[in-house]
mmCIF file of C-alpha atoms in Angstrom:
data_model
loop_
_atom_site.group_PDB
_atom_site.id
_atom_site.type_symbol
_atom_site.label_atom_id
_atom_site.label_comp_id
_atom_site.label_asym_id
_atom_site.label_seq_id
_atom_site.Cartn_x
_atom_site.Cartn_y
_atom_site.Cartn_z
ATOM 1 C CA MET A 1 -13.405 -28.420 -53.953
ATOM 2 C CA LYS A 2 -9.715 -28.143 -54.593
ATOM 3 C CA GLY A 3 -8.232 -31.571 -55.001
ATOM 4 C CA LEU A 4 -11.306 -33.210 -56.489
ATOM 5 C CA SER A 5 -10.950 -34.723 -59.942
ATOM 6 C CA ASN A 6 -12.683 -32.960 -62.798
ATOM 7 C CA LEU A 7 -15.035 -35.927 -63.134
ATOM 8 C CA ALA A 8 -16.002 -35.650 -59.464
ATOM 9 C CA VAL A 9 -16.486 -31.922 -59.801
ATOM 10 C CA ALA A 10 -18.608 -32.393 -62.899
ATOM 11 C CA SER A 11 -20.884 -34.963 -61.295
ATOM 12 C CA LEU A 12 -21.249 -32.904 -58.134
ATOM 13 C CA LEU A 13 -22.149 -29.860 -60.212
ATOM 14 C CA PHE A 14 -24.991 -31.701 -61.899
ATOM 15 C CA LEU A 15 -23.327 -31.780 -65.316
ATOM 16 C CA GLY A 16 -24.839 -35.220 -65.741
ATOM 17 C CA GLN A 17 -22.097 -36.989 -67.691
ATOM 18 C CA SER A 18 -23.656 -40.419 -67.100
ATOM 19 C CA CYS A 19 -27.229 -40.960 -68.320
ATOM 20 C CA THR A 20 -29.173 -43.210 -65.977
ATOM 21 C CA GLN A 21 -32.800 -42.482 -66.838
ATOM 22 C CA SER A 22 -34.980 -40.558 -69.272
ATOM 23 C CA ILE A 23 -37.390 -37.720 -68.669
ATOM 24 C CA ASN A 24 -40.509 -38.870 -70.474
ATOM 25 C CA ASN A 25 -44.263 -38.804 -70.014
ATOM 26 C CA GLN A 26 -44.163 -41.606 -67.465
ATOM 27 C CA ASN A 27 -41.696 -39.649 -65.325
ATOM 28 C CA VAL A 28 -43.999 -36.642 -65.462
ATOM 29 C CA GLU A 29 -46.982 -38.764 -64.428
ATOM 30 C CA ASN A 30 -44.999 -40.190 -61.547
ATOM 31 C CA MET A 31 -44.149 -36.657 -60.415
ATOM 32 C CA LYS A 32 -47.794 -35.659 -60.592
ATOM 33 C CA GLU A 33 -48.736 -38.697 -58.521
ATOM 34 C CA THR A 34 -46.189 -37.925 -55.805
ATOM 35 C CA ALA A 35 -47.364 -34.310 -55.841
ATOM 36 C CA LYS A 36 -50.513 -35.536 -54.101
ATOM 37 C CA THR A 37 -48.439 -36.275 -51.011
ATOM 38 C CA GLU A 38 -48.583 -33.552 -48.384
ATOM 39 C CA HIS A 39 -45.318 -33.877 -46.532
ATOM 40 C CA TYR A 40 -43.339 -31.068 -44.941
ATOM 41 C CA THR A 41 -39.955 -31.462 -43.272
ATOM 42 C CA PHE A 42 -40.939 -29.078 -40.449
ATOM 43 C CA GLU A 43 -44.000 -28.395 -38.313
ATOM 44 C CA LEU A 44 -46.281 -25.481 -39.112
ATOM 45 C CA SER A 45 -46.301 -22.883 -36.334
ATOM 46 C CA ASN A 46 -49.588 -22.496 -34.488
ATOM 47 C CA LYS A 47 -49.125 -18.752 -34.986
ATOM 48 C CA VAL A 48 -49.104 -19.059 -38.774
ATOM 49 C CA THR A 49 -51.516 -19.943 -41.573
ATOM 50 C CA ARG A 50 -50.404 -21.650 -44.773
ATOM 51 C CA GLN A 51 -52.276 -21.545 -48.089
ATOM 52 C CA LYS A 52 -51.342 -23.177 -51.384
ATOM 53 C CA VAL A 53 -51.281 -20.678 -54.255
ATOM 54 C CA THR A 54 -50.380 -20.541 -57.940
ATOM 55 C CA PHE A 55 -49.133 -17.714 -60.142
ATOM 56 C CA ASN A 56 -47.595 -17.314 -63.599
ATOM 57 C CA ASN A 57 -44.166 -16.062 -64.515
ATOM 58 C CA ARG A 58 -43.343 -13.929 -67.556
ATOM 59 C CA TYR A 59 -42.735 -17.067 -69.643
ATOM 60 C CA GLY A 60 -46.225 -18.407 -68.997
ATOM 61 C CA ILE A 61 -45.091 -21.115 -66.581
ATOM 62 C CA THR A 62 -47.438 -21.694 -63.643
ATOM 63 C CA LEU A 63 -45.587 -21.723 -60.349
ATOM 64 C CA THR A 64 -46.911 -23.278 -57.149
ATOM 65 C CA GLY A 65 -46.151 -21.869 -53.744
ATOM 66 C CA ASP A 66 -47.233 -21.774 -50.121
ATOM 67 C CA LEU A 67 -48.309 -18.425 -48.716
ATOM 68 C CA TYR A 68 -47.547 -18.060 -45.009
ATOM 69 C CA SER A 69 -49.082 -15.268 -42.941
ATOM 70 C CA PRO A 70 -49.311 -14.477 -39.228
ATOM 71 C CA LYS A 71 -52.636 -15.420 -37.637
ATOM 72 C CA SER A 72 -52.644 -12.379 -35.394
ATOM 73 C CA ARG A 73 -52.470 -9.195 -37.436
ATOM 74 C CA SER A 74 -54.229 -5.882 -37.864
ATOM 75 C CA ASN A 75 -55.952 -4.712 -41.035
ATOM 76 C CA GLU A 76 -52.798 -2.852 -42.024
ATOM 77 C CA ALA A 77 -50.945 -4.203 -45.070
ATOM 78 C CA LEU A 78 -47.818 -6.126 -44.041
ATOM 79 C CA PRO A 79 -44.258 -6.315 -45.378
ATOM 80 C CA ALA A 80 -43.662 -9.444 -47.471
ATOM 81 C CA LEU A 81 -40.900 -11.834 -48.480
ATOM 82 C CA ALA A 82 -40.420 -14.301 -51.339
ATOM 83 C CA ILE A 83 -38.171 -17.274 -50.602
ATOM 84 C CA SER A 84 -36.794 -20.170 -52.638
ATOM 85 C CA GLY A 85 -33.958 -22.674 -52.529
ATOM 86 C CA PRO A 86 -31.809 -24.623 -52.149
ATOM 87 C CA PHE A 87 -30.953 -25.590 -55.738
ATOM 88 C CA GLY A 88 -32.837 -28.828 -56.373
ATOM 89 C CA ALA A 89 -35.055 -28.523 -53.290
ATOM 90 C CA VAL A 90 -38.791 -27.884 -52.935
ATOM 91 C CA LYS A 91 -40.938 -25.525 -50.865
ATOM 92 C CA GLU A 92 -41.685 -28.233 -48.311
ATOM 93 C CA GLN A 93 -38.027 -28.184 -47.284
ATOM 94 C CA SER A 94 -35.791 -25.222 -46.357
ATOM 95 C CA SER A 95 -37.686 -22.377 -48.035
ATOM 96 C CA GLY A 96 -40.896 -23.375 -46.271
ATOM 97 C CA LEU A 97 -39.108 -23.582 -42.946
ATOM 98 C CA TYR A 98 -37.751 -20.066 -43.449
ATOM 99 C CA ALA A 99 -41.211 -18.836 -44.495
ATOM 100 C CA ASN A 100 -42.784 -20.374 -41.415
ATOM 101 C CA GLN A 101 -40.259 -18.663 -39.141
ATOM 102 C CA MET A 102 -40.526 -15.265 -40.828
ATOM 103 C CA ALA A 103 -44.334 -15.349 -40.824
ATOM 104 C CA GLU A 104 -44.153 -15.832 -37.053
ATOM 105 C CA ARG A 105 -42.243 -12.568 -37.001
ATOM 106 C CA GLY A 106 -44.927 -10.580 -38.789
ATOM 107 C CA PHE A 107 -44.235 -11.006 -42.507
ATOM 108 C CA VAL A 108 -46.396 -12.381 -45.294
ATOM 109 C CA VAL A 109 -44.097 -14.934 -46.937
ATOM 110 C CA LEU A 110 -44.273 -16.844 -50.203
ATOM 111 C CA ALA A 111 -42.168 -20.023 -50.465
ATOM 112 C CA PHE A 112 -42.330 -21.396 -53.992
ATOM 113 C CA ASP A 113 -41.164 -24.212 -56.231
ATOM 114 C CA PRO A 114 -39.025 -23.026 -59.156
ATOM 115 C CA SER A 115 -40.037 -23.569 -62.765
ATOM 116 C CA TYR A 116 -39.722 -27.183 -63.991
ATOM 117 C CA THR A 117 -39.482 -28.619 -60.473
ATOM 118 C CA GLY A 118 -41.678 -29.629 -57.550
ATOM 119 C CA GLU A 119 -45.343 -28.802 -58.060
ATOM 120 C CA SER A 120 -44.603 -25.947 -60.448
ATOM 121 C CA GLY A 121 -45.160 -26.263 -64.179
ATOM 122 C CA GLY A 122 -42.814 -26.331 -67.133
ATOM 123 C CA GLU A 123 -41.623 -29.152 -69.369
ATOM 124 C CA PRO A 124 -39.355 -30.948 -69.722
ATOM 125 C CA ARG A 125 -38.952 -31.540 -66.008
ATOM 126 C CA ALA A 126 -35.764 -31.211 -63.978
ATOM 127 C CA VAL A 127 -34.404 -28.162 -65.791
ATOM 128 C CA ALA A 128 -32.899 -24.975 -64.357
ATOM 129 C CA SER A 129 -32.161 -21.679 -66.097
ATOM 130 C CA PRO A 130 -30.301 -18.574 -64.895
ATOM 131 C CA ASP A 131 -32.818 -16.414 -66.754
ATOM 132 C CA ILE A 132 -36.065 -18.218 -65.953
ATOM 133 C CA ASN A 133 -35.166 -18.854 -62.314
ATOM 134 C CA THR A 134 -34.316 -15.182 -61.863
ATOM 135 C CA GLU A 135 -37.700 -14.391 -63.407
ATOM 136 C CA ASP A 136 -39.334 -16.788 -60.939
ATOM 137 C CA PHE A 137 -38.342 -14.435 -58.111
ATOM 138 C CA SER A 138 -39.784 -11.409 -59.901
ATOM 139 C CA SER A 139 -43.020 -13.252 -60.620
ATOM 140 C CA ALA A 140 -43.237 -14.089 -56.909
ATOM 141 C CA VAL A 141 -42.932 -10.347 -56.250
ATOM 142 C CA ASP A 142 -45.730 -9.791 -58.792
ATOM 143 C CA PHE A 143 -47.948 -12.175 -56.846
ATOM 144 C CA LEU A 144 -47.172 -10.702 -53.448
ATOM 145 C CA GLY A 145 -47.669 -7.148 -54.663
ATOM 146 C CA ILE A 146 -51.286 -7.703 -55.688
ATOM 147 C CA GLN A 147 -52.349 -9.282 -52.404
ATOM 148 C CA LYS A 148 -54.518 -7.036 -50.241
ATOM 149 C CA ILE A 149 -52.657 -8.030 -47.087
ATOM 150 C CA VAL A 150 -49.287 -6.974 -48.556
ATOM 151 C CA ASP A 151 -47.728 -3.526 -48.830
ATOM 152 C CA ARG A 152 -46.161 -3.725 -52.289
ATOM 153 C CA ASN A 153 -43.625 -1.066 -51.325
ATOM 154 C CA LYS A 154 -42.255 -3.369 -48.618
ATOM 155 C CA ILE A 155 -41.187 -6.548 -50.417
ATOM 156 C CA GLY A 156 -37.866 -8.338 -49.914
ATOM 157 C CA ILE A 157 -36.492 -11.727 -50.941
ATOM 158 C CA ILE A 158 -34.393 -14.511 -49.420
ATOM 159 C CA GLY A 159 -32.396 -17.004 -51.461
ATOM 160 C CA ILE A 160 -30.935 -20.204 -50.052
ATOM 161 C CA CYS A 161 -27.938 -22.032 -51.566
ATOM 162 C CA GLY A 162 -28.096 -21.828 -55.383
ATOM 163 C CA TRP A 163 -31.168 -19.670 -55.161
ATOM 164 C CA ALA A 164 -29.146 -17.062 -53.290
ATOM 165 C CA GLY A 165 -27.359 -16.221 -56.531
ATOM 166 C CA PHE A 166 -30.663 -15.918 -58.375
ATOM 167 C CA ALA A 167 -31.961 -13.714 -55.553
ATOM 168 C CA LEU A 168 -29.052 -11.301 -55.953
ATOM 169 C CA ASN A 169 -29.495 -11.270 -59.728
ATOM 170 C CA ALA A 170 -33.232 -10.626 -59.389
ATOM 171 C CA THR A 171 -32.637 -7.796 -56.923
ATOM 172 C CA ALA A 172 -30.131 -6.143 -59.242
ATOM 173 C CA ILE A 173 -32.638 -6.049 -62.103
ATOM 174 C CA ASP A 174 -35.944 -5.676 -60.228
ATOM 175 C CA LYS A 175 -36.012 -2.360 -58.406
ATOM 176 C CA ARG A 176 -39.282 -3.265 -56.668
ATOM 177 C CA ILE A 177 -37.279 -5.526 -54.357
ATOM 178 C CA LYS A 178 -36.289 -3.351 -51.405
ATOM 179 C CA ALA A 179 -33.885 -5.698 -49.573
ATOM 180 C CA VAL A 180 -32.275 -9.098 -50.113
ATOM 181 C CA ALA A 181 -30.761 -11.726 -47.830
ATOM 182 C CA THR A 182 -28.958 -14.940 -48.700
ATOM 183 C CA ALA A 183 -28.034 -18.087 -46.771
ATOM 184 C CA SER A 184 -25.299 -20.575 -47.727
ATOM 185 C CA MET A 185 -24.982 -18.842 -51.068
ATOM 186 C CA TYR A 186 -23.908 -20.532 -54.282
ATOM 187 C CA ASP A 187 -23.302 -18.758 -57.586
ATOM 188 C CA MET A 188 -24.414 -21.652 -59.790
ATOM 189 C CA THR A 189 -23.121 -20.065 -62.983
ATOM 190 C CA ARG A 190 -19.658 -19.710 -61.478
ATOM 191 C CA VAL A 191 -19.446 -23.155 -59.959
ATOM 192 C CA MET A 192 -20.764 -24.929 -63.054
ATOM 193 C CA SER A 193 -18.412 -23.128 -65.410
ATOM 194 C CA LYS A 194 -15.316 -22.965 -63.212
ATOM 195 C CA GLY A 195 -15.731 -25.670 -60.566
ATOM 196 C CA TYR A 196 -15.236 -25.259 -56.826
ATOM 197 C CA ASN A 197 -12.675 -22.560 -56.066
ATOM 198 C CA ASP A 198 -12.413 -21.862 -59.813
ATOM 199 C CA VAL A 199 -10.007 -24.759 -60.443
ATOM 200 C CA VAL A 200 -11.419 -25.896 -63.813
ATOM 201 C CA THR A 201 -9.005 -25.161 -66.656
ATOM 202 C CA LEU A 202 -9.958 -24.016 -70.150
ATOM 203 C CA GLU A 203 -9.082 -27.483 -71.420
ATOM 204 C CA GLU A 204 -11.378 -29.126 -68.868
ATOM 205 C CA ARG A 205 -14.167 -26.635 -69.592
ATOM 206 C CA THR A 206 -13.838 -27.299 -73.309
ATOM 207 C CA LYS A 207 -14.023 -31.049 -72.738
ATOM 208 C CA THR A 208 -17.154 -30.646 -70.614
ATOM 209 C CA LEU A 209 -18.815 -28.538 -73.320
ATOM 210 C CA GLU A 210 -17.913 -31.155 -75.926
ATOM 211 C CA GLN A 211 -19.477 -33.854 -73.750
ATOM 212 C CA LEU A 212 -22.616 -31.770 -73.333
ATOM 213 C CA GLY A 213 -22.773 -31.342 -77.103
ATOM 214 C CA GLU A 214 -22.541 -35.115 -77.557
ATOM 215 C CA GLN A 215 -25.329 -35.521 -75.010
ATOM 216 C CA ARG A 216 -27.523 -33.226 -77.115
ATOM 217 C CA TRP A 217 -27.050 -35.607 -80.074
ATOM 218 C CA LYS A 218 -28.177 -38.505 -77.888
ATOM 219 C CA ASP A 219 -31.227 -36.575 -76.716
ATOM 220 C CA ALA A 220 -32.117 -35.536 -80.262
ATOM 221 C CA GLU A 221 -31.750 -39.069 -81.609
ATOM 222 C CA ALA A 222 -33.823 -40.595 -78.808
ATOM 223 C CA GLY A 223 -36.458 -37.863 -78.826
ATOM 224 C CA ILE A 224 -36.225 -37.535 -75.044
ATOM 225 C CA PHE A 225 -34.191 -35.615 -72.502
ATOM 226 C CA HIS A 226 -31.940 -37.951 -70.580
ATOM 227 C CA ALA A 227 -31.264 -37.390 -66.918
ATOM 228 C CA GLY A 228 -27.839 -37.214 -65.366
ATOM 229 C CA ALA A 229 -26.472 -39.102 -62.409
ATOM 230 C CA VAL A 230 -28.632 -39.201 -59.275
ATOM 231 C CA LEU A 231 -27.587 -36.254 -57.114
ATOM 232 C CA ASN A 232 -27.578 -37.996 -53.736
ATOM 233 C CA PRO A 233 -27.447 -41.805 -53.836
ATOM 234 C CA GLU A 234 -29.442 -43.923 -51.404
ATOM 235 C CA LYS A 235 -26.232 -45.059 -49.715
ATOM 236 C CA LEU A 236 -22.770 -43.554 -49.348
ATOM 237 C CA LYS A 237 -19.566 -45.493 -49.923
ATOM 238 C CA GLY A 238 -17.861 -43.705 -47.052
ATOM 239 C CA ASP A 239 -14.995 -42.049 -48.933
ATOM 240 C CA GLU A 240 -16.962 -39.046 -50.187
ATOM 241 C CA PRO A 241 -15.893 -35.465 -49.375
ATOM 242 C CA GLN A 242 -17.303 -34.188 -46.089
ATOM 243 C CA PHE A 243 -19.705 -31.744 -47.719
ATOM 244 C CA VAL A 244 -21.213 -34.556 -49.813
ATOM 245 C CA LYS A 245 -21.877 -36.458 -46.586
ATOM 246 C CA GLU A 246 -23.531 -33.339 -45.194
ATOM 247 C CA TYR A 247 -25.806 -33.065 -48.231
ATOM 248 C CA TYR A 248 -26.709 -36.731 -47.805
ATOM 249 C CA ASP A 249 -27.502 -36.199 -44.133
ATOM 250 C CA TYR A 250 -30.071 -33.584 -45.096
ATOM 251 C CA TYR A 251 -31.599 -34.828 -48.341
ATOM 252 C CA ARG A 252 -31.506 -38.607 -47.899
ATOM 253 C CA THR A 253 -32.569 -38.913 -44.251
ATOM 254 C CA PRO A 254 -35.892 -38.112 -42.535
ATOM 255 C CA ARG A 255 -34.340 -34.797 -41.527
ATOM 256 C CA GLY A 256 -34.912 -33.252 -44.959
ATOM 257 C CA PHE A 257 -36.083 -35.944 -47.393
ATOM 258 C CA HIS A 258 -38.943 -35.053 -49.724
ATOM 259 C CA GLU A 259 -40.348 -37.117 -52.576
ATOM 260 C CA ARG A 260 -40.458 -34.221 -55.026
ATOM 261 C CA SER A 261 -36.978 -32.895 -54.298
ATOM 262 C CA LEU A 262 -34.450 -33.660 -57.033
ATOM 263 C CA ASN A 263 -31.772 -33.633 -54.352
ATOM 264 C CA SER A 264 -33.616 -36.361 -52.442
ATOM 265 C CA THR A 265 -34.694 -38.687 -55.219
ATOM 266 C CA GLY A 266 -33.646 -37.537 -58.662
ATOM 267 C CA ALA A 267 -31.369 -35.724 -61.056
ATOM 268 C CA TRP A 268 -31.267 -32.694 -63.308
ATOM 269 C CA ASN A 269 -31.368 -33.544 -66.976
ATOM 270 C CA ALA A 270 -27.981 -34.288 -68.455
ATOM 271 C CA THR A 271 -27.636 -31.036 -70.399
ATOM 272 C CA ASN A 272 -28.827 -28.811 -67.560
ATOM 273 C CA ALA A 273 -25.475 -27.079 -67.164
ATOM 274 C CA LEU A 274 -25.416 -25.622 -70.684
ATOM 275 C CA SER A 275 -27.161 -22.325 -69.995
ATOM 276 C CA PHE A 276 -25.089 -21.795 -66.838
ATOM 277 C CA MET A 277 -21.715 -22.065 -68.540
ATOM 278 C CA ASN A 278 -21.528 -18.563 -70.010
ATOM 279 C CA MET A 279 -24.115 -16.462 -68.145
ATOM 280 C CA PRO A 280 -22.477 -15.011 -64.996
ATOM 281 C CA ILE A 281 -25.444 -13.907 -62.897
ATOM 282 C CA LEU A 282 -23.577 -11.626 -60.487
ATOM 283 C CA THR A 283 -22.193 -9.277 -63.139
ATOM 284 C CA TYR A 284 -24.407 -6.420 -61.976
ATOM 285 C CA ILE A 285 -24.305 -7.038 -58.218
ATOM 286 C CA LYS A 286 -23.205 -3.435 -57.591
ATOM 287 C CA GLU A 287 -26.565 -2.254 -58.956
ATOM 288 C CA ILE A 288 -28.341 -3.667 -55.911
ATOM 289 C CA SER A 289 -27.112 -0.547 -54.098
ATOM 290 C CA PRO A 290 -28.507 1.587 -52.491
ATOM 291 C CA ARG A 291 -30.806 -1.242 -51.408
ATOM 292 C CA PRO A 292 -29.311 -3.361 -48.610
ATOM 293 C CA MET A 293 -28.089 -6.939 -48.718
ATOM 294 C CA LEU A 294 -27.333 -9.428 -45.962
ATOM 295 C CA LEU A 295 -25.119 -12.415 -46.784
ATOM 296 C CA ILE A 296 -25.104 -15.283 -44.261
ATOM 297 C CA ALA A 297 -22.641 -18.169 -44.427
ATOM 298 C CA GLY A 298 -21.303 -20.880 -42.171
ATOM 299 C CA GLU A 299 -17.746 -20.571 -40.891
ATOM 300 C CA LYS A 300 -16.973 -24.148 -41.969
ATOM 301 C CA ALA A 301 -19.144 -24.213 -45.095
ATOM 302 C CA HIS A 302 -17.428 -25.317 -48.295
ATOM 303 C CA SER A 303 -19.513 -22.597 -50.009
ATOM 304 C CA ARG A 304 -18.378 -19.769 -47.752
ATOM 305 C CA TYR A 305 -16.186 -18.148 -50.415
ATOM 306 C CA PHE A 306 -19.191 -17.390 -52.629
ATOM 307 C CA SER A 307 -20.680 -15.119 -49.965
ATOM 308 C CA GLU A 308 -17.320 -13.540 -49.185
ATOM 309 C CA ASP A 309 -16.650 -12.753 -52.842
ATOM 310 C CA ALA A 310 -20.152 -11.404 -53.377
ATOM 311 C CA TYR A 311 -19.645 -9.160 -50.370
ATOM 312 C CA LYS A 312 -16.351 -7.845 -51.772
ATOM 313 C CA ASN A 313 -17.885 -7.117 -55.166
ATOM 314 C CA ALA A 314 -21.092 -5.497 -53.919
ATOM 315 C CA SER A 315 -21.562 -1.841 -53.057
ATOM 316 C CA GLU A 316 -22.843 -0.505 -49.744
ATOM 317 C CA PRO A 317 -25.061 -1.017 -47.836
ATOM 318 C CA LYS A 318 -24.028 -4.614 -47.312
ATOM 319 C CA GLU A 319 -23.359 -6.981 -44.454
ATOM 320 C CA LEU A 320 -21.605 -10.354 -44.251
ATOM 321 C CA MET A 321 -22.544 -12.565 -41.308
ATOM 322 C CA ILE A 322 -20.395 -15.655 -40.661
ATOM 323 C CA ILE A 323 -22.006 -18.191 -38.324
ATOM 324 C CA PRO A 324 -19.381 -19.804 -36.037
ATOM 325 C CA ASN A 325 -18.767 -23.537 -36.590
ATOM 326 C CA ALA A 326 -21.694 -23.863 -39.034
ATOM 327 C CA VAL A 327 -21.474 -25.940 -42.215
ATOM 328 C CA HIS A 328 -23.401 -25.334 -45.424
ATOM 329 C CA VAL A 329 -26.494 -27.411 -44.608
ATOM 330 C CA ASP A 330 -26.798 -26.038 -41.072
ATOM 331 C CA LEU A 331 -28.413 -23.002 -42.691
ATOM 332 C CA TYR A 332 -31.008 -25.222 -44.362
ATOM 333 C CA ASP A 333 -32.930 -26.233 -41.254
ATOM 334 C CA ASN A 334 -31.064 -25.820 -37.973
ATOM 335 C CA VAL A 335 -33.276 -23.248 -36.249
ATOM 336 C CA ASP A 336 -30.760 -22.936 -33.429
ATOM 337 C CA VAL A 337 -28.098 -21.857 -35.926
ATOM 338 C CA ILE A 338 -30.001 -19.885 -38.582
ATOM 339 C CA PRO A 339 -30.058 -16.237 -37.378
ATOM 340 C CA PHE A 340 -33.803 -15.628 -37.722
ATOM 341 C CA ASP A 341 -33.690 -12.798 -35.199
ATOM 342 C CA LYS A 342 -31.117 -11.074 -37.400
ATOM 343 C CA LEU A 343 -33.247 -11.639 -40.490
ATOM 344 C CA GLU A 344 -36.237 -10.149 -38.689
ATOM 345 C CA ILE A 345 -34.284 -7.068 -37.640
ATOM 346 C CA PHE A 346 -32.789 -6.666 -41.128
ATOM 347 C CA PHE A 347 -36.075 -6.781 -43.000
ATOM 348 C CA LYS A 348 -38.088 -4.779 -40.460
ATOM 349 C CA GLU A 349 -35.456 -2.056 -40.663
ATOM 350 C CA HIS A 350 -35.355 -1.935 -44.438
ATOM 351 C CA LEU A 351 -38.962 -2.764 -45.367
ATOM 352 C CA LYS A 352 -40.531 0.322 -43.884
#
């Protein structure tokens, strides 16, 4: 946010300028061990069934997801949704909650862990990619479209937080996606390269890239990928920006904590930002048209401007919905704030 130092911005944007741990075989084994834990941050609806599934993306990475479907349904193929996010979260958190709610409303819904995180495959761990994570959405569409209970001509997607940007990018390139909605959107390529509110100067950007280059030398010399600073510490000092406190309140408390979530317990690797620095994912947002988009943001969310700018740059049909008094993380799990009725109406209107 405006007023933060470049160092604070860099650490908050997962640039990982301090190396606190290494991503090695032991870390991977620990992740596999915690993967045995079945813990969801919300209760499964008694109107919904949930089934663990796997599928491969175009890069050969095996993704793991939960398939939600309404218990009461006819033999007719149903409209479907693929959901992921927030950035650094897992399917047992927000995306699963959204899937649970939308399955109650008559959709078949796939909530999935992105490549290199959660229960999904890919090594090294704790890596994100504008290209591969966009592909993750399309591979989720692949999976949904070959299910007998799904009408492949009625598939939409929802992206939350950083995955909202990937959702828009995937929709622009994948014409099989008939409608897209986002919640608390982040454009991760924009925020990593330019900082909050685009305040990072060319000099600061250059310095960050030089630091990332030095980190590559360290990784190469050690033969491992080092991890950056822990995203959300176990305790706050008290002088953090308000939105950092809000992240903490979700990821580090029983409200949203999950063992496999990088935002709850870990960090991206220290060079994670590299591929985000010069790949603007919303370049072709106008090509989503004539398919509809719905952008949802909190009135008091620090991320609100991402949705507003995406709305300005997109072509019709489009809709921007600002939720009064809501902050960024309210759209993660607050079922009294998240406009699920609106999402139901939007997708039932456009997936037909």
